[in-house]
Structure formats: structure tokens, C-alpha cells
Tab-separated table of C-alpha atoms in Angstrom:
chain	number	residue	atom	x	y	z
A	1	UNK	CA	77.394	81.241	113.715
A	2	UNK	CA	80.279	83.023	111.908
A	3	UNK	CA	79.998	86.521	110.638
A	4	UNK	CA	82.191	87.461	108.146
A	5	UNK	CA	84.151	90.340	109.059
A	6	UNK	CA	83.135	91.999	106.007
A	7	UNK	CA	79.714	92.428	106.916
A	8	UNK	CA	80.728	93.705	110.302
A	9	UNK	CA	83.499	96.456	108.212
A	10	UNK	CA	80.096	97.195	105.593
A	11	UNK	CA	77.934	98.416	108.809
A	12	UNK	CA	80.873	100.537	110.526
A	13	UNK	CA	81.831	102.526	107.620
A	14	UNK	CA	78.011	103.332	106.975
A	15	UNK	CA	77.734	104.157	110.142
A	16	UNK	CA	80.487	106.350	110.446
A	17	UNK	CA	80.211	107.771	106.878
A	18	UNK	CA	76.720	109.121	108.080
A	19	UNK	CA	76.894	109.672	112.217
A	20	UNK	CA	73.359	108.838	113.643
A	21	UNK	CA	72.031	110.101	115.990
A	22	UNK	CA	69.184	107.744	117.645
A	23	UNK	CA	68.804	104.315	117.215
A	24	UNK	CA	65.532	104.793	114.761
A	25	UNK	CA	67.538	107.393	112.824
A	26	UNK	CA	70.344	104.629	113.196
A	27	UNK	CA	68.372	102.200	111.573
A	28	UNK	CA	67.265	104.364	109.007
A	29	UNK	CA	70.495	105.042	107.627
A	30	UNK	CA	71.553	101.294	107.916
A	31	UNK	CA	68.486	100.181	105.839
A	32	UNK	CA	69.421	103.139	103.126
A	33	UNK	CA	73.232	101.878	102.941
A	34	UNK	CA	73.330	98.045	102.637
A	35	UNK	CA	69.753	96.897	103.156
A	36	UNK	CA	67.239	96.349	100.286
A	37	UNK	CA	63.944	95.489	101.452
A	38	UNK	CA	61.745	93.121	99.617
A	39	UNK	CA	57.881	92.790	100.011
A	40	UNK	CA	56.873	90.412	102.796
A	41	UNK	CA	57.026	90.323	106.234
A	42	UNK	CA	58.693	92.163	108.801
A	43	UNK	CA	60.107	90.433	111.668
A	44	UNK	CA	59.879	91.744	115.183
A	45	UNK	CA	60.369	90.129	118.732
A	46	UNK	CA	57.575	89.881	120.838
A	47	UNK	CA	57.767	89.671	124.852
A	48	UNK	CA	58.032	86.040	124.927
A	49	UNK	CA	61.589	85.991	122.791
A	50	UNK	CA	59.894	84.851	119.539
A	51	UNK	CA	59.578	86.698	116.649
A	52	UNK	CA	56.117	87.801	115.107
A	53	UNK	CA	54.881	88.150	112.120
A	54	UNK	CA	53.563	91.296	111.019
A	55	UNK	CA	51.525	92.295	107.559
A	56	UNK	CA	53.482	95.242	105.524
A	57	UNK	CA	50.529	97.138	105.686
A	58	UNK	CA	50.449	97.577	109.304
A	59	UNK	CA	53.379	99.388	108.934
A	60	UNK	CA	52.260	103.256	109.238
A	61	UNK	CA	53.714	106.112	109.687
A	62	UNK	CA	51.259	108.047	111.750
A	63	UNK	CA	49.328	107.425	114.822
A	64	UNK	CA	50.063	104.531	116.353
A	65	UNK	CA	47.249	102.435	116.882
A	66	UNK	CA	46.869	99.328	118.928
A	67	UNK	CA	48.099	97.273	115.805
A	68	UNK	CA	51.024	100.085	115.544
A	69	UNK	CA	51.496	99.136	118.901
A	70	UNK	CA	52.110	95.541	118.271
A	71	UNK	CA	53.755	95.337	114.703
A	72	UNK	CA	55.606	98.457	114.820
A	73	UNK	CA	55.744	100.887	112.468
A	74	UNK	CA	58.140	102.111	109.211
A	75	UNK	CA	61.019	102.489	111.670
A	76	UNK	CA	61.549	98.661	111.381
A	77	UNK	CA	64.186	97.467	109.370
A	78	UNK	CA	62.327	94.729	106.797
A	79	UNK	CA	64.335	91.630	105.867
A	80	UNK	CA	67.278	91.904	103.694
A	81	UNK	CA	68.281	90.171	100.752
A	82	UNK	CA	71.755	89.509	98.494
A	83	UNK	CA	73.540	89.461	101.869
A	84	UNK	CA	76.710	87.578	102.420
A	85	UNK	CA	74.969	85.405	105.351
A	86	UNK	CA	71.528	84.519	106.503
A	87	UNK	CA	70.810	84.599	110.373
A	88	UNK	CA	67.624	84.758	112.204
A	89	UNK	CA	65.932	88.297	113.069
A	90	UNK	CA	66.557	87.656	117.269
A	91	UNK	CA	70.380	87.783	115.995
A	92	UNK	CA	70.231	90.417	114.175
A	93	UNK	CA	69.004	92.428	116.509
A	94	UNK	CA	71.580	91.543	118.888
A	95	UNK	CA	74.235	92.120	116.452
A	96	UNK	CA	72.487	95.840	115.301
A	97	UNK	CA	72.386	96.675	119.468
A	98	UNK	CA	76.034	94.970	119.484
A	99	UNK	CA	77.049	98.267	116.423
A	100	UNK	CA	74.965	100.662	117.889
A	101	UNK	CA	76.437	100.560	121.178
A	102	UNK	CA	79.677	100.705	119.531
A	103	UNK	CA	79.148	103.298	117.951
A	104	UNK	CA	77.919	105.529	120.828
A	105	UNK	CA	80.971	104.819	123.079
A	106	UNK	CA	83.366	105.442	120.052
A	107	UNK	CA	81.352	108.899	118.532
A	108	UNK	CA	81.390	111.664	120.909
A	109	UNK	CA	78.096	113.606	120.390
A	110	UNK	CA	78.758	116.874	118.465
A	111	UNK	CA	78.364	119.737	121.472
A	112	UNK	CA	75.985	121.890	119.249
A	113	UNK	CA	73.109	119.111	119.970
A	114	UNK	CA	74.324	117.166	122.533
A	115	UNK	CA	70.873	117.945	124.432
A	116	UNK	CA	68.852	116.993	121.188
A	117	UNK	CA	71.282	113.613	120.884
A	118	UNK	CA	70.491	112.416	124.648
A	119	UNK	CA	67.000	112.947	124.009
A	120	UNK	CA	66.768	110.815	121.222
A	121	UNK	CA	68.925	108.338	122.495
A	122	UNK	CA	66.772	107.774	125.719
A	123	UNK	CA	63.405	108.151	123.449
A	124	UNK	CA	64.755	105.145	121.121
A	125	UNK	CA	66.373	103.208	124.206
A	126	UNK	CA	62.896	103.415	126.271
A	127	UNK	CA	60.132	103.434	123.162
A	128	UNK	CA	61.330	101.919	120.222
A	129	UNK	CA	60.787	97.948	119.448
A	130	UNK	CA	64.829	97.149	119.890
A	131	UNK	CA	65.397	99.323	122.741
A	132	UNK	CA	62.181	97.526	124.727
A	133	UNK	CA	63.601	93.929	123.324
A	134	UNK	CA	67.389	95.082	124.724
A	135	UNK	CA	65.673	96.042	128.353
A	136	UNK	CA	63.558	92.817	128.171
A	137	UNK	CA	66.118	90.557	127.625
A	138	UNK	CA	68.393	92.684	130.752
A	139	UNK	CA	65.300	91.899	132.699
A	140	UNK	CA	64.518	88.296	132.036
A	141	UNK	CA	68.501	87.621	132.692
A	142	UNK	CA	68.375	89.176	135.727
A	143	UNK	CA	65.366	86.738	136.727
A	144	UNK	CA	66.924	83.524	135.432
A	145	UNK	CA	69.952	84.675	137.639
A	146	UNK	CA	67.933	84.604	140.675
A	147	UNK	CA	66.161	82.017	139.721
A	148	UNK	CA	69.663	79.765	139.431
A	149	UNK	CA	70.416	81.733	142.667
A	150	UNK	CA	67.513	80.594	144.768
A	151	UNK	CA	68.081	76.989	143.651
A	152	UNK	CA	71.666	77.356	145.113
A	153	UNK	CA	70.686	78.263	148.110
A	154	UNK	CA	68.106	75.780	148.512
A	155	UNK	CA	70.505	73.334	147.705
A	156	UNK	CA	72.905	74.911	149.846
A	157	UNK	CA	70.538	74.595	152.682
A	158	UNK	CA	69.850	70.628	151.940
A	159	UNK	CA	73.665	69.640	152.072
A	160	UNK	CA	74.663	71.920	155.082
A	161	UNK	CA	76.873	73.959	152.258
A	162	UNK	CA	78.873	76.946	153.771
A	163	UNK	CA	80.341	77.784	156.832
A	164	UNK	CA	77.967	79.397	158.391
A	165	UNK	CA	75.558	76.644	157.640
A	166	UNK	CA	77.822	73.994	158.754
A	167	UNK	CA	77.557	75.386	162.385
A	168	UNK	CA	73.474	75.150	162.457
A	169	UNK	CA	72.565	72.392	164.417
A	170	UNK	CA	68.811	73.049	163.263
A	171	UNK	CA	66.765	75.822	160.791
A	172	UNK	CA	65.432	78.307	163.105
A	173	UNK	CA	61.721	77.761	164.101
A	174	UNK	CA	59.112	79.950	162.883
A	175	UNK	CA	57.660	82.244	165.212
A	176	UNK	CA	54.621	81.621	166.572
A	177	UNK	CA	52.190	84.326	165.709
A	178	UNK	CA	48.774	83.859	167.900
A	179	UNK	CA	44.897	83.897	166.207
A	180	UNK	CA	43.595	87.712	165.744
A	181	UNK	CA	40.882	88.744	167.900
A	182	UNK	CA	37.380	89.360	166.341
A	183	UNK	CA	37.548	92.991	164.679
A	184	UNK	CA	35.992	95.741	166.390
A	185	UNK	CA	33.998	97.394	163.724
A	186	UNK	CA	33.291	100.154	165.519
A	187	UNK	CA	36.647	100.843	165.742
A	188	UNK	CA	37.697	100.332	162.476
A	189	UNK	CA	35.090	102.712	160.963
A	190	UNK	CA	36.155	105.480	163.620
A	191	UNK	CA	40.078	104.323	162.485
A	192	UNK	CA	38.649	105.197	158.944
A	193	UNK	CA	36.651	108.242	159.820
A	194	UNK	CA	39.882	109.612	161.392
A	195	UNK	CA	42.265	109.080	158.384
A	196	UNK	CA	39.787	110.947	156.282
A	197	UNK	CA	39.416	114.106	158.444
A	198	UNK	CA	42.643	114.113	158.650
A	199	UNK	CA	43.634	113.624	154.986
A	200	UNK	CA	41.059	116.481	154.454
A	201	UNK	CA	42.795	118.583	156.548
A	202	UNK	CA	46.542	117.844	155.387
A	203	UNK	CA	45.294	118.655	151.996
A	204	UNK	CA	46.692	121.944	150.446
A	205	UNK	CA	45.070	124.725	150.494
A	206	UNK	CA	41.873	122.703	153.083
A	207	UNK	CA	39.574	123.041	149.661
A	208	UNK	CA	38.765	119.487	149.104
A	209	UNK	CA	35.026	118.732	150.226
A	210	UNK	CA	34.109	115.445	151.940
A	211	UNK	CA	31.719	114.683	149.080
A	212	UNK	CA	34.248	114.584	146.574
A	213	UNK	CA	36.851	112.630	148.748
A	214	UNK	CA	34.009	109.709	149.177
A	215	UNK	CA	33.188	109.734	145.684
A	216	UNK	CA	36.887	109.269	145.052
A	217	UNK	CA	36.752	106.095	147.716
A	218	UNK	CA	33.830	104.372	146.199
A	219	UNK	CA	35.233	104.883	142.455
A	220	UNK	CA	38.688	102.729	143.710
A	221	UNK	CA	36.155	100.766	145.926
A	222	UNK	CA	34.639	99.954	142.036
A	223	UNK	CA	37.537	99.622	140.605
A	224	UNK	CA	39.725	96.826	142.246
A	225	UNK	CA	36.566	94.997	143.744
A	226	UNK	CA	36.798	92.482	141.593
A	227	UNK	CA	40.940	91.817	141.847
A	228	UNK	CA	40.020	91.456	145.732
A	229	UNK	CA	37.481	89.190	145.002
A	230	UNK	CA	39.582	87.477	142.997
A	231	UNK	CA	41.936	86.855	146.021
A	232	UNK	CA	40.107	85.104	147.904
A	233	UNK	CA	37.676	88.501	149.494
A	234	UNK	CA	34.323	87.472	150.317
A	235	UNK	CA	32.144	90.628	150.654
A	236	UNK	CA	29.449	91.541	153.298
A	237	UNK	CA	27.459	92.644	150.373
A	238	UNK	CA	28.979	93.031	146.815
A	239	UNK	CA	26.740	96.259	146.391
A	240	UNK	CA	28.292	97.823	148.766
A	241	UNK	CA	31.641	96.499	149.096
A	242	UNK	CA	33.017	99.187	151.582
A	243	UNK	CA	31.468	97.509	154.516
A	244	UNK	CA	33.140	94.879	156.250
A	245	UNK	CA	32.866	92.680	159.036
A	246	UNK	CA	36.423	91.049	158.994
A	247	UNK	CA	39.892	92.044	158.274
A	248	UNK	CA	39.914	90.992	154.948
A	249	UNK	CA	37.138	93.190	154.453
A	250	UNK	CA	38.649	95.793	156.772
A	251	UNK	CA	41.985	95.382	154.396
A	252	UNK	CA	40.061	96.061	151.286
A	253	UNK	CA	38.022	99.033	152.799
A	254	UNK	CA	41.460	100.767	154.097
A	255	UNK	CA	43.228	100.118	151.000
A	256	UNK	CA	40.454	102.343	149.179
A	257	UNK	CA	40.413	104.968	151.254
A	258	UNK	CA	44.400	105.473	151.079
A	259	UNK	CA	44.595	104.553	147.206
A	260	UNK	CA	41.776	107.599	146.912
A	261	UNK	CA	44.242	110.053	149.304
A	262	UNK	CA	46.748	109.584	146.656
A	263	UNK	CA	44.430	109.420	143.286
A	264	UNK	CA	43.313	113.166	144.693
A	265	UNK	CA	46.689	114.520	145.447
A	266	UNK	CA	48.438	113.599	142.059
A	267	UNK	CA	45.257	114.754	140.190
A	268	UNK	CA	46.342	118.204	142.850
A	269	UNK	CA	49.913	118.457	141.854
A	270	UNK	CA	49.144	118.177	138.094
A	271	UNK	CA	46.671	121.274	138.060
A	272	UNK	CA	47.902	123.900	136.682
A	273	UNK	CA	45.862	126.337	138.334
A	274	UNK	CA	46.299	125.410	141.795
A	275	UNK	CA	47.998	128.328	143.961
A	276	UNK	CA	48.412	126.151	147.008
A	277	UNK	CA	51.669	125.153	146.687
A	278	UNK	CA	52.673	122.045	149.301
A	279	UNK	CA	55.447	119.539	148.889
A	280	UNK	CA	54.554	116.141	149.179
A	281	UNK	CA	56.784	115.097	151.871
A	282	UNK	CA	54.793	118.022	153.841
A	283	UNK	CA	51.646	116.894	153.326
A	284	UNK	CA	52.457	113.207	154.137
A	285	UNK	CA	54.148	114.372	157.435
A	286	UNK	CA	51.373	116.200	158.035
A	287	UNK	CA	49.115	113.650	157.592
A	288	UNK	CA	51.094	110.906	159.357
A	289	UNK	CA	50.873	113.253	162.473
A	290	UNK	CA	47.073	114.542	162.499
A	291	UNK	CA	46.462	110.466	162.296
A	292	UNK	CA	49.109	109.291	164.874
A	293	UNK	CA	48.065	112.425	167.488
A	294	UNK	CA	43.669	111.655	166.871
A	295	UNK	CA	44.177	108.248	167.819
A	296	UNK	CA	46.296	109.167	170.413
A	297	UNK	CA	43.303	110.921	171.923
A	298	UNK	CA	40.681	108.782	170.779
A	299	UNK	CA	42.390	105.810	172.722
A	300	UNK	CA	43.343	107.705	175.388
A	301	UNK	CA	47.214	106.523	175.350
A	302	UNK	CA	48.408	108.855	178.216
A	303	UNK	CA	50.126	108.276	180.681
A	304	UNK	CA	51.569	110.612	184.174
A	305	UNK	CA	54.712	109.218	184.607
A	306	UNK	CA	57.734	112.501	184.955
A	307	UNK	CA	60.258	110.248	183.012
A	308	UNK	CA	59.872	110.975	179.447
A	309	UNK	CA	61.154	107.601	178.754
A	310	UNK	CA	59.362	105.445	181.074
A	311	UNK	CA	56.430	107.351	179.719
A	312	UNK	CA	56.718	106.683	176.335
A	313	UNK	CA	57.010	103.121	177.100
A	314	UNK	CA	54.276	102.589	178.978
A	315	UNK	CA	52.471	104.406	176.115
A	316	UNK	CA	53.745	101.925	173.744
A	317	UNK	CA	52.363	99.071	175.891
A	318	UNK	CA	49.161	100.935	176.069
A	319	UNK	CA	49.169	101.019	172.504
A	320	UNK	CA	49.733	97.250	171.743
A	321	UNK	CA	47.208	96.457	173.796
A	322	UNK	CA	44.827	98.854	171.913
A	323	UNK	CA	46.208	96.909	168.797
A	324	UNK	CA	45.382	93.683	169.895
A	325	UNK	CA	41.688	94.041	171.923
A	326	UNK	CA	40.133	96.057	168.254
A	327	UNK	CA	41.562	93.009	166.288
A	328	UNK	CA	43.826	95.474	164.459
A	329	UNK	CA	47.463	92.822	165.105
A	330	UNK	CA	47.966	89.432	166.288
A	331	UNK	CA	50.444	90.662	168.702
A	332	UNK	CA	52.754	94.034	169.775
A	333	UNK	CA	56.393	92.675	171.348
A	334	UNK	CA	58.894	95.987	171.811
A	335	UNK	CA	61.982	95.145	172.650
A	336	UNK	CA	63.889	95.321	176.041
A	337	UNK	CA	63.505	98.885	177.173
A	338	UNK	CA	65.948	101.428	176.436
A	339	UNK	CA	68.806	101.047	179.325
A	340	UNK	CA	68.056	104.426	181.458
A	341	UNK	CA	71.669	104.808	181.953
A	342	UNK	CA	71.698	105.108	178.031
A	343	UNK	CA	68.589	107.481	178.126
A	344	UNK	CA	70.300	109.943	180.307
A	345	UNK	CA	73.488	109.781	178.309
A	346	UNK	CA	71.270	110.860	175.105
A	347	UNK	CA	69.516	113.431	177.069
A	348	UNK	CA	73.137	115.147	178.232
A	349	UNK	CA	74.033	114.881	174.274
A	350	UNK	CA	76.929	112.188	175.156
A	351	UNK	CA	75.120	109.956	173.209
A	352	UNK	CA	73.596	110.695	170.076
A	353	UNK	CA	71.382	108.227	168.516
A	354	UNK	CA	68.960	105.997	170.398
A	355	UNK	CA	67.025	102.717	168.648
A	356	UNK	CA	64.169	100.838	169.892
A	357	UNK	CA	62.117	98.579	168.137
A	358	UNK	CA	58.804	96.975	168.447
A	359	UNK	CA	57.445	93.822	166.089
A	360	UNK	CA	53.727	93.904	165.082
A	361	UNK	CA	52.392	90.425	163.537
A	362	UNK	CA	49.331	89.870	162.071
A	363	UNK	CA	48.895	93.511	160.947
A	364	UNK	CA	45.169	93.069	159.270
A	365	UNK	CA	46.191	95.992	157.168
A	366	UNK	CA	49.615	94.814	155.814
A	367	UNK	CA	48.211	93.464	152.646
A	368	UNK	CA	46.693	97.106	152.182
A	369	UNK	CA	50.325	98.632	152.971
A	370	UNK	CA	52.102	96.776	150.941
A	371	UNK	CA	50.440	96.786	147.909
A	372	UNK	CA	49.925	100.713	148.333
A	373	UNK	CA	53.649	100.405	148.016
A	374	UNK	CA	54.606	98.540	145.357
A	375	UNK	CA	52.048	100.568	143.385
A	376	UNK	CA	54.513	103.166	144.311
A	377	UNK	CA	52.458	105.351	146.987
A	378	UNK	CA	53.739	106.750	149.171
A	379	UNK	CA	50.343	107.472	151.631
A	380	UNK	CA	49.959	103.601	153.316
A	381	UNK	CA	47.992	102.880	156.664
A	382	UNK	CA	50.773	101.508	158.917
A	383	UNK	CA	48.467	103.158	161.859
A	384	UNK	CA	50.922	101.244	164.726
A	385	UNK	CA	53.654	104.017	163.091
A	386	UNK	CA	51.687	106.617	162.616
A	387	UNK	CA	50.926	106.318	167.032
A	388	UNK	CA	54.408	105.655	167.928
A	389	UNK	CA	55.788	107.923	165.907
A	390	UNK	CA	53.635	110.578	167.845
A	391	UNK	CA	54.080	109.185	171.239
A	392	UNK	CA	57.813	109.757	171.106
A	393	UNK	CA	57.479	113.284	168.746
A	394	UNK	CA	55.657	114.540	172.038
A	395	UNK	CA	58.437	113.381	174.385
A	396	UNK	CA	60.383	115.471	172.800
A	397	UNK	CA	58.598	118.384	172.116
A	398	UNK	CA	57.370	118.752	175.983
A	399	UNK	CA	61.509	117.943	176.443
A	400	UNK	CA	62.392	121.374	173.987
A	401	UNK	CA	59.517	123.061	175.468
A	402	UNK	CA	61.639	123.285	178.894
A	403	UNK	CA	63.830	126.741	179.130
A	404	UNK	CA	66.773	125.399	177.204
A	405	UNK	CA	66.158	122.292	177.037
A	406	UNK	CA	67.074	119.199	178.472
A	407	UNK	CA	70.722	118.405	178.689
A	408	UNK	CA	71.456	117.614	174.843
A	409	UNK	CA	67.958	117.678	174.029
A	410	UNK	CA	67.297	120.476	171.603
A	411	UNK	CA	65.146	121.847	168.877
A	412	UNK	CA	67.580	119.689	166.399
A	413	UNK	CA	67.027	116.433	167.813
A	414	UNK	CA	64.553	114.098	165.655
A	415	UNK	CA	62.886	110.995	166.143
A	416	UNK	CA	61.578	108.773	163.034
A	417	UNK	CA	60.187	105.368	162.664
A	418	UNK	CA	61.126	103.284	159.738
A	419	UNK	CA	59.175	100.276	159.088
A	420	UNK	CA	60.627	96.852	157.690
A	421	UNK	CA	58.262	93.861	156.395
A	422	UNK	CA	59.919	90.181	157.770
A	423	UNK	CA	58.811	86.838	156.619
A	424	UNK	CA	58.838	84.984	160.170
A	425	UNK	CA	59.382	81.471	158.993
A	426	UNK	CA	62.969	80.936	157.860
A	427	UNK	CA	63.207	79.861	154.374
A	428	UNK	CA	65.765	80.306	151.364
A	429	UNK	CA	63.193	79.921	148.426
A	430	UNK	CA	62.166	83.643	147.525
A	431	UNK	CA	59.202	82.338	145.738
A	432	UNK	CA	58.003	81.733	149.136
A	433	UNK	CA	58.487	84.733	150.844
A	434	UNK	CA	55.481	86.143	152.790
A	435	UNK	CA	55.347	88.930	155.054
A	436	UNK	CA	54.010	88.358	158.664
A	437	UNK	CA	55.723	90.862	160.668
A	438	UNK	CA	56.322	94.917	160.395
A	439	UNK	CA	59.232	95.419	162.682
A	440	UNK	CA	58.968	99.309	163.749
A	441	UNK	CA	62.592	101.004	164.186
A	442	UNK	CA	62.206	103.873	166.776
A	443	UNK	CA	65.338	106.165	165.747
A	444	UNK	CA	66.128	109.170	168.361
A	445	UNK	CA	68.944	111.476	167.109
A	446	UNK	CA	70.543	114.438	168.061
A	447	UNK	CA	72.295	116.432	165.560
């Protein structure tokens, strides 16, 4: 389609003979200048692409309702009429975000209300019907380009494409991840009972009652019971869907309690009256540690050894053992053990990072962990981190605890544990990517 320049000369000089500032005020002033609206529909795009129809009389000007919601409001610019071309409503949209966006890179914001200007730039970019369309369509490209992308690669892997590819004699073979033991249910409720003391006591100010945190527990329980059950989660009893006797059950149990850590700490940070004052990074590390250092205890992972490495390792096969005997993961493989020529390098502070890394499969709780965190918690139950995060935070703190130290170790040095989610069968179609496998990065650095 050809637009006649003087169409495209008609909407600059009405812009620029009145600057707006927004793109609803924007439209506004384009509607006043060449737009005469007749009585009849108003087009709008919908989330699949295609425009809807909407009556005129849904067009209000005061609370939105749902139907505001869905037709819009008197912000829209209606149909127009006596122009020099007719084009569909999808292009004029494009071509009114194609002016607008001219416009703003052209127009410097006047400095009085620059503040005011951003703020109704990012209201009408992030609320109004063109601004969602704009960030809809930047969306969908972005999946039909890794859509187009996966198929390359597939295809890529077919015909041996690349030179990487070329060199593969074979795909690599999935790993084989062994059958679970039977879940120790005794186990998992103590695993649960632990979490919530310890949630209880990582909470600010220690005011939060055990009543109110189960009543929390069995309202998510209620909630996403039936989104479980729609996955495939076959309850003990649907009454009382917090029990379990498997690790499906166990996931959906777990996932409840954690969701309900989180549900009570954002209801916490939004008071207004609270006086307990206690970043979240704090009370997650705190958490994370009264967790890791309970089951530590409860499982009785110690070992005697004097080497604070070779101590720390057995403790981390004590632990995957632990792991696999309650049914909690498939299997525990660490890597090779830290070289001890390395270890005493770090401890004289010639060396200063250390990584180690142990792979858990079968994690009954991953499910629970990473839906937590695409639901964009923060608080998930990777338990095997929460231990070995401990069992090396202890090396080191009976290290410091020595009259100046060990060699380079020092107050400064920190250990963390990053965890990473692996699908363990090779395969270049994303739409079949499943995670198997939390690989565990044991960082030890001095600074």
C-alpha cells in the first residue's frame, strides 16, 4: 500500500503545531486536527492480531469496567472519513506508532515537565490499547523468531550442518537417571516441619503464629489443587490434599508450604505499620541457613576428619546418600574432589576461587522449585542447597574461628551455591526441553 506523502506531511504538522505529550493525549489531538468521526464502530486489535468490533456505547469515560476493559474507552480514535486513502485499522495503528515514535525522538521534552512527560509516556506505552498491541506484536516476533530458530537447528542437526556438528560421530546419549526409591514419609513431614519452624523463625520481628502460617498453607493448598490435579496429581484424599504418600504428592505439599512463606512475607513488606524492618535477601539467607544447619543435625551429617576439605566431602557423600535412601533424588554424583594441592593453595590465599559441583537427578521437588520460580519467588525448596551450602559455610567458619585464621582464609572469604536446571537428554527442539538434573555449583572465594 502507498501512502501519499500528503497524509504523512497533514499528521506531522498537527503534531508539531500542538506538541503531545502521551500517546492518548497524542491521539487526542490527532482525532481533533484531521479526523472526523462518524457514528459506528470503533476498531481495536485484540490479542490474536484481529480487529474487534466494539458498540459506541461501550465507549466511557469513567471506570473501566470489564467491557471498558475489552473495547476501550473514548481515548480510541473512531474511524475516519473524507480521507485521501482507505487502509485497514491494524495499519493504521502501525503507521500512528510509526509518527508517534517519530515524534518523540525528534521533540525533546520541555525540562519544566520532563518528569510529568516520562510518566505519561510509560503509562500510555504499558496501559493504553496501542501501546499493549505495539508490545504484543514485539513479543509474538520474538516467538516466531525462535520458532524459525529451533527449526534451524533441528534441521541443522538432521544434515550434520556446521562445523562443530560435522565432527560428531553420534548425538550424545542421555544419561541414565535410575528409579527413585519409595518416599520416606516420615521424613518428608519432618523435612516439612523443619522448613516451617524455620520460616517462623526467619520471619521479622518472630511475630507470626503457627496458626496463621498453616492457615496460609491450606488456603494455597485450596487454591492450586485443582491445576495439580489437572497435571496429572492423584491425591491420597482430595479433602485433605496436604497429605501425600508419593512424590508427586510430596511435590504438591512442598510447593504449598513455600508459595505460603512468600504469600506472608509480601503481605509483611506491604504493611504499613510494621516496625520490623528486614531486607529480603536477609530473611531468605536466613532462612536458607536455619533449614540447611536443622537438617544437618537431624541427619546427623558429621563427620571427625581434621581436614576441612576431606571433611566436607565426606559430608557431601553422607548427604547424597541421605538424598537417595528418603526417596528425596534419583541419584547425588559430585564431581572429582577438589585436588588438595589446590585446597592448600586457596587456604595460603595463592589461589582465590575454588568450584566444585555436584548433579542431583530426579529431585522429587524440582517441579515445586521451578514453578516457585517462574512465578517469580524467590523462597524455593532446593533442600540438597540449602545442606551443602551449610556444610561448607561451617568449614569455614571453624577455619576463621582459628587465631588469625588459616593461611588466606579470612573473615572475607565466602562460599555460595548456585543452582542450574539441565535437560539430560540432548536435544535441539526447545519445545522439548525438560529438566532432570539441578547441577549444584560450590563457589569458594577469597576476596
Amino acid at each position: 500500500m502507498k501512502i501519499p506523502w500528503s497524509y504523512v506531511v497533514v499528521v506531522a504538522a498537527a503534531v508539531r503545531w500542538r506538541p503531545c505529550q502521551g500517546l492518548v493525549v497524542f491521539g487526542r489531538c490527532l482525532r481533533k486536527t484531521i479526523l472526523t468521526p462518524i457514528n459506528g464502530p470503533t476498531h481495536k486489535m485484540n490479542i490474536s492480531g484481529r480487529p474487534d468490533t466494539c458498540p459506541r456505547d461501550y465507549r466511557s469515560s469513567g471506570a473501566h469496567s470489564n467491557k471498558d476493559a475489552l473495547c476501550g474507552t473514548n481515548n480510541l480514535i473512531p474511524r475516519a472519513k473524507s480521507l485521501p486513502l482507505i487502509f485497514h485499522p491494524t495499519e493504521f495503528g502501525a503507521i500512528l506508532a510509526a509518527v508517534l515514535t517519530s515524534y518523540l525522538l525528534i521533540t525533546p521534552p520541555l525540562p519544566a515537565h520532563a518528569g510529568e512527560v516520562g510518566a505519561k509516556i510509560t503509562k500510555a506505552v504499558t496501559t493504553s490499547d496501542l501501546g499493549i498491541s505495539v508490545r504484543q506484536s514485539v513479543v509474538k516476533g520474538a516467538q516466531i523468531m525462535d520458532k524459525i530458530d529451533g527449526q534451524w537447528e533441528r534441521l541443522s542437526d538432521k544434515l550434520g550442518l556446521g562445523a562443530v556438528r560435522s565432527k560428531q560421530s553420534a548425538r550424545p546419549k542421555a544419561k541414565v537417571i535410575p528409579e527413585l526409591q519409595p518416599l520416606d514419609v516420615a521424613a518428608a513431614n519432618r523435612l516439612l516441619q523443619i522448613s516451617d519452624m524455620a520460616f517462623l523463625r526467619a520471619y521479622p520481628g518472630g511475630s507470626l503464629s503457627n496458626n496463621k502460617l498453616q492457615q496460609e498453607v491450606d488456603g494455597v493448598a485450596k487454591m492450586v489443587q485443582v491445576s495439580f490435579q489437572r497435571s496429572g496429581v492423584a491425591f491420597v484424599d482430595p479433602a485433605r490434599p496436604l497429605e501425600f504418600e508419593t512424590g508427586p504428592q510430596f511435590n504438591f505439599a512442598v510447593y504449598s508450604h513455600y508459595k505460603a512463606y512468600s504469600n506472608l512475607l509480601l503481605t509483611q513488606q506491604q504493611s504499613q505499620n510494621s516496625k520490623d524492618s528486614k531486607s529480603f535477601a536477609t530473611i531468605r539467607a536466613d532462612f536458607e541457613r536455619f533449614v540447611g544447619q536443622a537438617l544437618l543435625d537431624e541427619w546427623k551429617i558429621k563427620e571427625t576428619s581434621s581436614s576441612p576439605l576431606t571433611r566436607a566431602l565426606q559430608q557431601t557423600d553422607t548427604l547424597a546418600t541421605k538424598l537417595r535412601d528418603f526417596g528425596f533424588a534419583a541419584s547425588v554424583d559430585p564431581s572429582p574432589p577438589i585436588d588438595s594441592e589446590d585446597w592448600q593453595d586457596f587456604l595460603e590465599g595463592d589461589v582465590p576461587e575454588l568450584n566444585w559441583n555436584v548433579a542431583v537427578d530426579g529431585d522429587i521437588t524440582l517441579n515445586a522449585q521451578i514453578l516457585l520460580q517462574e512465578q517469580g519467588y524467590r523462597i524455593y525448596p532446593n533442600i540438597a542447597r540449602f545442606v551443602l551450602q551449610q556444610i561448607f559455610q561451617d568449614v569455614l567458619a571453624q577455619a576463621t574461628a582459628q587465631p588469625g585464621g588459616v593461611g588466606g582464609i579470612s573473615s572475607a572469604t565466602k562460599v555460595s551455591v548456585m543452582d542450574y536446571y539441565f535437560d539430560t537428554d540432548y536435544t535441539s527442539d526447545p519445545d522439548k526441553f525438560e529438566a532432570k538434573e539441578v547441577l549444584l555449583s560450590v563457589s569458594l572465594e577469597n576476596e
